Coordinates of C-alpha atoms and ligand atoms in Angstrom, one line a residue:
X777 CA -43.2 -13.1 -120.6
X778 CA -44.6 -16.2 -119.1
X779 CA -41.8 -18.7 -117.8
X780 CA -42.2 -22.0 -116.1
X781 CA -39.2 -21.6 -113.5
X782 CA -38.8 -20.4 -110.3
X783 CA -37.6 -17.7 -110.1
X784 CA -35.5 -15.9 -107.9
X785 CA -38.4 -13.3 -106.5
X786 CA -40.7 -16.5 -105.7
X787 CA -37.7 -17.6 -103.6
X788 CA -37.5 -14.7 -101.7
X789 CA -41.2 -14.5 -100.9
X790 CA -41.4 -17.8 -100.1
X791 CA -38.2 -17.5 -97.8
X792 CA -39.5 -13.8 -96.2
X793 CA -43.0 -15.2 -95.5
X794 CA -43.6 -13.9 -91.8
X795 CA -45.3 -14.6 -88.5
X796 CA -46.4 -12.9 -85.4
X797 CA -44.4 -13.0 -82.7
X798 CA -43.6 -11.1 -79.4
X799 CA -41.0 -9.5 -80.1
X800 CA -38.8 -7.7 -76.8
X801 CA -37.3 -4.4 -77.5
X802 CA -36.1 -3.3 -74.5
X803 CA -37.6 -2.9 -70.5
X804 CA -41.3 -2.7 -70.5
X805 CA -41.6 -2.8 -74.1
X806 CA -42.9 -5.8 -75.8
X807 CA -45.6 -6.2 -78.6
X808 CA -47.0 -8.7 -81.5
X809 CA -44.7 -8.0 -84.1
X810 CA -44.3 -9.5 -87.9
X811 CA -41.3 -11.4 -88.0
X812 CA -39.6 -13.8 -91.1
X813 CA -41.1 -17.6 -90.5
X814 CA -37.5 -19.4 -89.2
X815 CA -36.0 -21.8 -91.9
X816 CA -33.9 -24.7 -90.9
X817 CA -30.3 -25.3 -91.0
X818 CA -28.4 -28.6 -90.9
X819 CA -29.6 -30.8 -87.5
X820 CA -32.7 -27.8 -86.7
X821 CA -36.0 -28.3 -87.3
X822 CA -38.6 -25.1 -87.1
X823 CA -42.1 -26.1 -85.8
X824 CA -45.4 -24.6 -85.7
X825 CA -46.1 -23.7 -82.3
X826 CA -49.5 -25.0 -81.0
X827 CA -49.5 -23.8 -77.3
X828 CA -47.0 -22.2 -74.9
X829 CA -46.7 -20.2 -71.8
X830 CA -45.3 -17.4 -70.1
X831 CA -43.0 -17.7 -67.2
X832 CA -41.8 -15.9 -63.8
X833 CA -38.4 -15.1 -66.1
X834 CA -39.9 -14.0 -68.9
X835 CA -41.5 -11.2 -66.3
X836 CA -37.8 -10.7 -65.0
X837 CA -37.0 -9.9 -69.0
X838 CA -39.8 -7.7 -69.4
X839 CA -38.7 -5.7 -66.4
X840 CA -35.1 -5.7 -67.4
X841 CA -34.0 -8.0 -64.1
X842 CA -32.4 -10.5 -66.7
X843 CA -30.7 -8.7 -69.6
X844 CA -31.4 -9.9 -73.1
X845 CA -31.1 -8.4 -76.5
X846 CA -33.7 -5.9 -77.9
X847 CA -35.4 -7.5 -80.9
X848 CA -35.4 -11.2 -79.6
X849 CA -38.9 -13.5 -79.5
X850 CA -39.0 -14.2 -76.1
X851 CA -40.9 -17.5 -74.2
X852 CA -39.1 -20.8 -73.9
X853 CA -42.0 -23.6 -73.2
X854 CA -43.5 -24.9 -76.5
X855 CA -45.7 -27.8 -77.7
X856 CA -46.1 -27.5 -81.6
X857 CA -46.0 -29.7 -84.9
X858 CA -43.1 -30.4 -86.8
X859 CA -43.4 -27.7 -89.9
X860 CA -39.9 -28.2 -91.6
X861 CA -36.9 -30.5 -90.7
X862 CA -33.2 -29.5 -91.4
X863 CA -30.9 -32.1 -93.2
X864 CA -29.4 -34.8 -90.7
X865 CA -32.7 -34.9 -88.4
X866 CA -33.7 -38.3 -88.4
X867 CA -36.9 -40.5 -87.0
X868 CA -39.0 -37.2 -87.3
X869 CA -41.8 -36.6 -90.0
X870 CA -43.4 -33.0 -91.3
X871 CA -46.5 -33.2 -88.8
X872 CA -45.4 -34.9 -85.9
X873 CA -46.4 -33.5 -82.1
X874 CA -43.8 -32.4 -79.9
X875 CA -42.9 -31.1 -77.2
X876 CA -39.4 -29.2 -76.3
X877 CA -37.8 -28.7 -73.3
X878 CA -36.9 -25.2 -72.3
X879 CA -33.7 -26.2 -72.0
X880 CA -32.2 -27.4 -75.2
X881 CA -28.8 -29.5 -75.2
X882 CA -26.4 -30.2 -77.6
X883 CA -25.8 -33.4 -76.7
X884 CA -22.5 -33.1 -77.7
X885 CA -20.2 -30.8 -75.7
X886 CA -18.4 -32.0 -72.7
X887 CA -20.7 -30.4 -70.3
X888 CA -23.8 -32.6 -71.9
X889 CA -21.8 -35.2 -72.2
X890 CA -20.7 -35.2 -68.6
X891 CA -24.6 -34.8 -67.5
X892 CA -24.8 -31.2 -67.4
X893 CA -27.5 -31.1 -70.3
X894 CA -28.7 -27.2 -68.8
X895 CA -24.9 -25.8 -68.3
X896 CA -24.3 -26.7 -72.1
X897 CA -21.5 -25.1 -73.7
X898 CA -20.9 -22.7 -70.6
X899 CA -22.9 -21.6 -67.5
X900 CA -26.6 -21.5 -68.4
X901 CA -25.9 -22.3 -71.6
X902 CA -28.6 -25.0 -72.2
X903 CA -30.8 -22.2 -72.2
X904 CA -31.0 -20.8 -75.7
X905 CA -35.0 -20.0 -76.5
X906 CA -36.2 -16.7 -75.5
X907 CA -32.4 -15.8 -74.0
X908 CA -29.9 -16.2 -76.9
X909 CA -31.5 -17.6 -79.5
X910 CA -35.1 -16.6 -80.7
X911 CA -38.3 -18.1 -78.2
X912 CA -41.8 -19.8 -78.4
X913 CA -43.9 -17.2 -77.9
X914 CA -44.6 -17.1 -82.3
X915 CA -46.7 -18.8 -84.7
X916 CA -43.2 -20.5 -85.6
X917 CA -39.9 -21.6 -83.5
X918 CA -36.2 -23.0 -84.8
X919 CA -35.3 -25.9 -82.4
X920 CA -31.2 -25.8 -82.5
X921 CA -30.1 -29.8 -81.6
X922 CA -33.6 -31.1 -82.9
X923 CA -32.3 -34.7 -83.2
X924 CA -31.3 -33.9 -79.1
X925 CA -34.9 -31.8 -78.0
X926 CA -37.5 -33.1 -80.4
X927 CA -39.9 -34.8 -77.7
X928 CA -43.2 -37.2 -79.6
X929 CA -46.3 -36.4 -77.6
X930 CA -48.0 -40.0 -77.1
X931 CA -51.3 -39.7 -78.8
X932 CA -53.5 -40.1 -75.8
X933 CA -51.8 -36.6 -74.3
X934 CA -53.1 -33.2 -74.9
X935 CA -50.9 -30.1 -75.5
X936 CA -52.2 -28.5 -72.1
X937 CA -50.9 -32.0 -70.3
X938 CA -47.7 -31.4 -71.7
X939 CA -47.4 -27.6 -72.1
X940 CA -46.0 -27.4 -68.5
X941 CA -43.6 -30.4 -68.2
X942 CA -41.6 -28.1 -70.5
X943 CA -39.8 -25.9 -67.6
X944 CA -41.7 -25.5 -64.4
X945 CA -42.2 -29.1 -63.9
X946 CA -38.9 -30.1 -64.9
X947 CA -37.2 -27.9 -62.9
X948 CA -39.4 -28.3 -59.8
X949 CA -39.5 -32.1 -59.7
X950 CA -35.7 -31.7 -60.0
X951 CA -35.3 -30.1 -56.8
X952 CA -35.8 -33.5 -54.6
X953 CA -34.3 -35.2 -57.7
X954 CA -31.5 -33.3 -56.8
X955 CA -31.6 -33.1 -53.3
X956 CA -31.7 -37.5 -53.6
X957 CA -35.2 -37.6 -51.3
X958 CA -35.3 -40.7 -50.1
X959 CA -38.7 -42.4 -49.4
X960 CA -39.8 -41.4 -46.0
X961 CA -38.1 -38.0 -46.0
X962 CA -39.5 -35.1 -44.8
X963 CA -39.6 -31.8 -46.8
X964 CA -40.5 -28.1 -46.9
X965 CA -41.0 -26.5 -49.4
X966 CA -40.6 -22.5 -49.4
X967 CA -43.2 -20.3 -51.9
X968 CA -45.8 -22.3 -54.0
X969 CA -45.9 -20.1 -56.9
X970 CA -46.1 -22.3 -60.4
X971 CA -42.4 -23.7 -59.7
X972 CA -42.9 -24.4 -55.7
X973 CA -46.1 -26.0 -56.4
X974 CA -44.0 -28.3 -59.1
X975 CA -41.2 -29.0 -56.6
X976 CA -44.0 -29.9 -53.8
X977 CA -45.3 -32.3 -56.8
X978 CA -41.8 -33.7 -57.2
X979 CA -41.8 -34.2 -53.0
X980 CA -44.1 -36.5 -53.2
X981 CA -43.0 -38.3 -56.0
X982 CA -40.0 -38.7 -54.8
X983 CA -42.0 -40.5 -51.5
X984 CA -41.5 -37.8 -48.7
X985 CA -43.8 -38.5 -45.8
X986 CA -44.2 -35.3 -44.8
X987 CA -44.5 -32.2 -47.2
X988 CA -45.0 -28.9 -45.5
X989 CA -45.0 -25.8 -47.9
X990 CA -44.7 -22.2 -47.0
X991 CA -47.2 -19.8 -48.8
X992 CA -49.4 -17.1 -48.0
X993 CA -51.8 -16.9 -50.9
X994 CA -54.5 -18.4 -50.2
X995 CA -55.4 -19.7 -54.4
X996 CA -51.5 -20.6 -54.0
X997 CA -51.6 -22.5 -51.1
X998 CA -55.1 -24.5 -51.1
X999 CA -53.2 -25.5 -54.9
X1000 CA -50.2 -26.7 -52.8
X1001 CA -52.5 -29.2 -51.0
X1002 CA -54.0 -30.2 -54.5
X1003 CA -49.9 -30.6 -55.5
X1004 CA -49.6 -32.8 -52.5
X1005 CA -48.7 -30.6 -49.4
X1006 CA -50.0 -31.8 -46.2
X1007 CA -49.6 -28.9 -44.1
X1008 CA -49.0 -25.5 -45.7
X1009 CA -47.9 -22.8 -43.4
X1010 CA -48.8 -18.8 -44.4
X1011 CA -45.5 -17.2 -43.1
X1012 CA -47.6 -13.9 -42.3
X1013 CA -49.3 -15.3 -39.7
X1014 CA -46.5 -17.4 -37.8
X1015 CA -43.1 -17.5 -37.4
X1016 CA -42.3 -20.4 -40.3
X1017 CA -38.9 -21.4 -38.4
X1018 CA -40.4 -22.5 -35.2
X1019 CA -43.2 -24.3 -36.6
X1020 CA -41.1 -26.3 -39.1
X1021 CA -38.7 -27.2 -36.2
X1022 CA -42.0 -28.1 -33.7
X1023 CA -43.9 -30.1 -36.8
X1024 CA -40.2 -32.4 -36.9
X1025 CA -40.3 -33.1 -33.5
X1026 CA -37.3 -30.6 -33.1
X1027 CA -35.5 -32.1 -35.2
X1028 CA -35.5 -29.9 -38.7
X1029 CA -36.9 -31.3 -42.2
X1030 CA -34.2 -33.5 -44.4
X1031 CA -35.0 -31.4 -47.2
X1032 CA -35.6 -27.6 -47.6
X1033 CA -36.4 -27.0 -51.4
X1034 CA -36.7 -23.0 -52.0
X1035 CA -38.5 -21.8 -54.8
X1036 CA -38.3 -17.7 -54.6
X1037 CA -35.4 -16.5 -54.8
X1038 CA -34.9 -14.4 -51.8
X1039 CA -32.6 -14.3 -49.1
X1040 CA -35.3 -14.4 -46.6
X1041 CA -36.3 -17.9 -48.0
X1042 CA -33.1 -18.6 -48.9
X1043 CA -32.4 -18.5 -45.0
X1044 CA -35.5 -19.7 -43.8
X1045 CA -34.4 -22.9 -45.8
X1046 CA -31.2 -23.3 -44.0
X1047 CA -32.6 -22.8 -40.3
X1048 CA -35.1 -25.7 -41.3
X1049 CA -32.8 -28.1 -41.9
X1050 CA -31.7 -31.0 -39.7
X1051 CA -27.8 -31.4 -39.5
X1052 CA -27.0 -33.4 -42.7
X1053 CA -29.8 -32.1 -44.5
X1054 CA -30.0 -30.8 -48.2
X1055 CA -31.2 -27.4 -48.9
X1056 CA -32.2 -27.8 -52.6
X1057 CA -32.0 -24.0 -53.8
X1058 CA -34.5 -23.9 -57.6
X1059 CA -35.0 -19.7 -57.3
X1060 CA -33.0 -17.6 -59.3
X1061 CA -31.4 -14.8 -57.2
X1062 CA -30.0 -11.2 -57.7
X1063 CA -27.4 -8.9 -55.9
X1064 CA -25.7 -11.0 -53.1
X1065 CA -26.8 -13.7 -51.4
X1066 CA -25.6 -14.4 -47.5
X1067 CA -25.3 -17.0 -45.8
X1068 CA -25.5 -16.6 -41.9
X1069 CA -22.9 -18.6 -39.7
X1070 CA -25.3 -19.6 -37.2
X1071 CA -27.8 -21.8 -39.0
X1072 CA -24.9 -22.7 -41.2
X1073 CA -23.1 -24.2 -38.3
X1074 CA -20.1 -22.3 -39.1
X1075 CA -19.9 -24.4 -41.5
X1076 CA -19.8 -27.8 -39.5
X1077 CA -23.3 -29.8 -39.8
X1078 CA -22.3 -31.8 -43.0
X1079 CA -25.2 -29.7 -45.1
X1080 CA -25.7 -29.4 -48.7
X1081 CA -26.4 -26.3 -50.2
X1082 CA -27.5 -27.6 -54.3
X1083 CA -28.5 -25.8 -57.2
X1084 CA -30.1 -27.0 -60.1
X1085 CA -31.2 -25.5 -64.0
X1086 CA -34.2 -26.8 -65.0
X1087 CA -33.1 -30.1 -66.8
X1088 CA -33.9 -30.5 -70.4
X1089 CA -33.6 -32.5 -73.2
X1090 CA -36.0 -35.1 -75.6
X1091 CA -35.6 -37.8 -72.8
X1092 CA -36.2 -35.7 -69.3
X1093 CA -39.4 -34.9 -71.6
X1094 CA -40.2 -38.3 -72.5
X1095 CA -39.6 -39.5 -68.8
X1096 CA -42.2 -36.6 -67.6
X1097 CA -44.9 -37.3 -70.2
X1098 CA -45.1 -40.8 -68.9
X1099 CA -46.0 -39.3 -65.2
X1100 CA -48.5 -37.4 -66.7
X1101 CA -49.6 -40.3 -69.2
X1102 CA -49.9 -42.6 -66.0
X1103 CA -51.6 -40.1 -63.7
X1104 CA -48.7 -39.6 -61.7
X1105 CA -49.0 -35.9 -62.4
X1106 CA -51.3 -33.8 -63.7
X1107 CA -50.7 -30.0 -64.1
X1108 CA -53.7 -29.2 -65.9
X1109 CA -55.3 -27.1 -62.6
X1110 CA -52.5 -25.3 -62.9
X1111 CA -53.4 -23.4 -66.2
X1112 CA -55.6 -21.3 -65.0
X1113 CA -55.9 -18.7 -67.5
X1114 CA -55.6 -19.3 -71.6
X1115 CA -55.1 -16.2 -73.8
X1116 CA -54.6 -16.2 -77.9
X1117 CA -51.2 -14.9 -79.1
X1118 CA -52.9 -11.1 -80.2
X1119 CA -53.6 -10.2 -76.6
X1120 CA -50.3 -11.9 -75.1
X1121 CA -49.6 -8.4 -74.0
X1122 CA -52.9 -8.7 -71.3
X1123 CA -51.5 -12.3 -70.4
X1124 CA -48.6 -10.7 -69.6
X1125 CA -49.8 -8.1 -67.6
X1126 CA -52.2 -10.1 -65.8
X1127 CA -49.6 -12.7 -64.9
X1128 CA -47.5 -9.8 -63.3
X1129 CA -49.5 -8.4 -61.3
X1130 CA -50.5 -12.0 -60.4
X1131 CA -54.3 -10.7 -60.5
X1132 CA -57.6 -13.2 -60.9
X1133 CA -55.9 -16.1 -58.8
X1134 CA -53.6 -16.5 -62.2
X1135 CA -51.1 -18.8 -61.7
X1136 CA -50.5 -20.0 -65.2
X1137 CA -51.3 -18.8 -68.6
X1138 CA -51.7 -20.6 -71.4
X1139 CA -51.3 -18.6 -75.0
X1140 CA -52.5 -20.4 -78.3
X1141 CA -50.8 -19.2 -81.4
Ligands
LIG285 ZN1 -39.1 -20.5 -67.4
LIG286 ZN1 -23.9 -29.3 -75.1

C-alpha cells in the first residue's frame, strides 16, 4: 500500500548510507573500505572531505610503531565543506570551507583551558582523528568540538595552501615558537623531512639570522634552502658537530630544533647548543632516550630541553592561513605528489619508501 510517511526503512537507509574510507585493521594491513557516512551529535559537525594527506605517523601506524585500534579511519589533516552541523554549532552554514587542525581541542577542560589545547583531557589527548576517534582519510569526517576546530578558509586560499598548515606546519613553526627565538638568533635545525623543513620555515619567521639545517637528501635539502635555510649541512659527508660549533664562531647555535626522532639527533642537538640555549625537541621517539652528561653539562649550563604537540585548534589555524594568505609562507612546493582516495594504498607506499623525491602527498577524496 502506498503511504506518504517516512518510514522507518527510509530512516535507516538514509542513516546507513556509506563512504570509502581507509580503514586500518591491523600492521601492514590497510585498504578502501565502505564505511557508514558519520552523523552528528550535539556540538559535531561531519564534513565532506575535499583534500587531505598522509603523514610520517600515519606510516608509524601502518607499521604498528604507534598502536591503534583495528578498524579505525586513519589520517588526521583535512580541508573539506561543512556537510551536516550538530545542534549547538553556531556561526557555521551547510557548505562552508574549512579547514581542521589535527589536533582538535575541547576548549573546555582544564588542560585547554590552561593553554595546553594538544594535551587535552590527558597526555596526547588533543589528538583524536585517525588515533582515537575515526580520521580524514574518507569521503566524510565527524569533527568532535566543531564550534572549537571548525577553521573558514578565506576565499582567496586554495585547499592545497591550506592542506598542510593542518599538522606539519603547525607543529614545525611551533618549535622556535616554543623555543621563544628571538630576532637575531641563530638556529639548526636537525632532518628536513616535511616537519624539519616546516620548523626551518618557522626559523625564519621567527627572525633567526642564521638557519643551518642538517640533511642528507639532496631533493630534501636543496627544499630546506627553498624553506629558508642558509647553509644545510649533509651529516654523511662531515662531522655536523664541529661544523655547527666552527659556523658560530665556537660558540654553539641558541637554538637546536630536532625534527627525527632519534637519539643520534637528539644528541647532536644538545652538543650544538651554546650554554643557555634551547634544544626545541618536535620528533616523536621510541624505546629510551639518553641524555649524555657531557654535552649536558652535568646538568649545569642553564639549557632547555622543550617539547611541543603540534598545536591545534580553529585559531592556531586562522593565525597560519593568514601567513600563507600574506605570502609569509607558502607550502605548496611541498606537495609533491597528489593521488585520488582509490589508490591511497600506492600513496602510501610511495611515501614510505620515500621514492620519486616524494615529500608530500596530497589525496583527493
Ligand atoms: Zn601528523
Ligand atoms: Zn580540552
Amino acid at each position: 500500500m502506498p503511504t506518504t510517511t517516512v518510514t522507518p526503512v527510509e530512516k535507516n537507509e538514509r542513516s546507513t548510507t556509506t563512504m570509502k574510507a581507509l580503514v586500518f585493521r591491523g600492521p601492514h594491513k590497510i585498504s578502501i573500505e565502505q564505511v557508514a557516512v558519520p552523523r552528528p551529535g550535539p556540538g559535531e559537525a561531519v564534513i565532506r572531505v575535499t583534500l587531505t594527506t598522509i603523514c610520517g605517523t600515519d606510516l608509524h601506524i601502518v607499521r604498528g610503531e604507534y598502536p591503534v585500534q583495528p578498524g579505525l579511519v586513519i589520517g588526521h589533516e583535512p580541508v573539506g565543506v561543512i556537510h551536516e552541523l550538530g545542534v549547538g554549532v553556531t556561526g557555521y552554514k551547510v557548505g562552508d570551507r574549512v579547514l581542521v587542525g589535527a589536533i582538535t581541542p575541547c576548549g573546555q577542560c582544564g588542560y585547554c583551558l590552561g593553554g595546553d589545547l594538544a594535551q587535552c583531557g590527558g597526555p596526547i589527548g588533543g589528538w583524536k582523528f585517525g588515533n582515537t576517534i575515526n580520521g580524514a582519510q574518507a569521503e566524510y569526517l565527524l569533527v568532535p568540538s566543531a564550534q572549537a576546530n571548525l577553521a573558514k578558509i578565506p576565499d582567496d586560499l586554495t585547499d592545497a595552501q591550506v592542506v598542510l598548515l593542518a599538522d606539519i606546519a603547525s607543529t614545525g613553526i611551533t618549535a622556535a615558537e616554543s623555543a621563544e627565538l628571538k630576532v637575531s638568533d641563530t638556529a639548526a635545525v636537525f632532518a628536513q623531512g616535511p616537519i624539519g623543513l616546516c620548523a626551518t620555515a618557522g626559523a625564519k619567521l621567527k627572525g633567526a639570522s642564521l638557519i643551518i639545517a642538517v640533511e642528507s637528501d639532496p631533493v630534501r635539502a636543496q627544499m630546506a634552502k627553498r624553506m629558508g635555510a642558509d647553509i644545510v649541512l649533509d651529516q654523511k659527508a662531515v662531522d655536523v658537530v664541529t661544523e655547527i660549533k666552527r659556523l658560530t664562531g665556537g660558540k654553539g647555535v641558541d637554538v637546536a630544533i630536532e625534527a627525527l626522532g632519534t637519539q643520534e639527533t637528539f644528541e647532536n642537538a644538545l652538543r650544538v647548543i651554546r650554554p643557555g640555549g634551547t634544544l626545541s625537541s618536535l620528533g616523536v621517539y621510541s624505546g629510551k632516550l639518553a641524555i649524555p652528561a657531557e654535552p649536558f653539562a652535568a646538568g649545569l649550563a642553564n639549557q632547555k630541553i622543550i617539547t611541543t604537540l603540534c598545536p591545534g585548534g580553529k585559531e592556531r589555524m586562522r593565525r597560519l592561513m593568514e601567513l600563507v594568505r600574506h605570502g609569509r609562507l607558502d607550502l605548496v612546493p611541498l606537495i609533491t605528489h597528489t593521488f585520488s582516495l582509490d589508490n591511497i594504498v600506492d600513496a602510501y607506499k610511495l611515501f614510505g619508501d620515500r621514492a620519486d623525491g616524494v615529500i608530500k602527498v596530497a589525496i583527493k577524496p
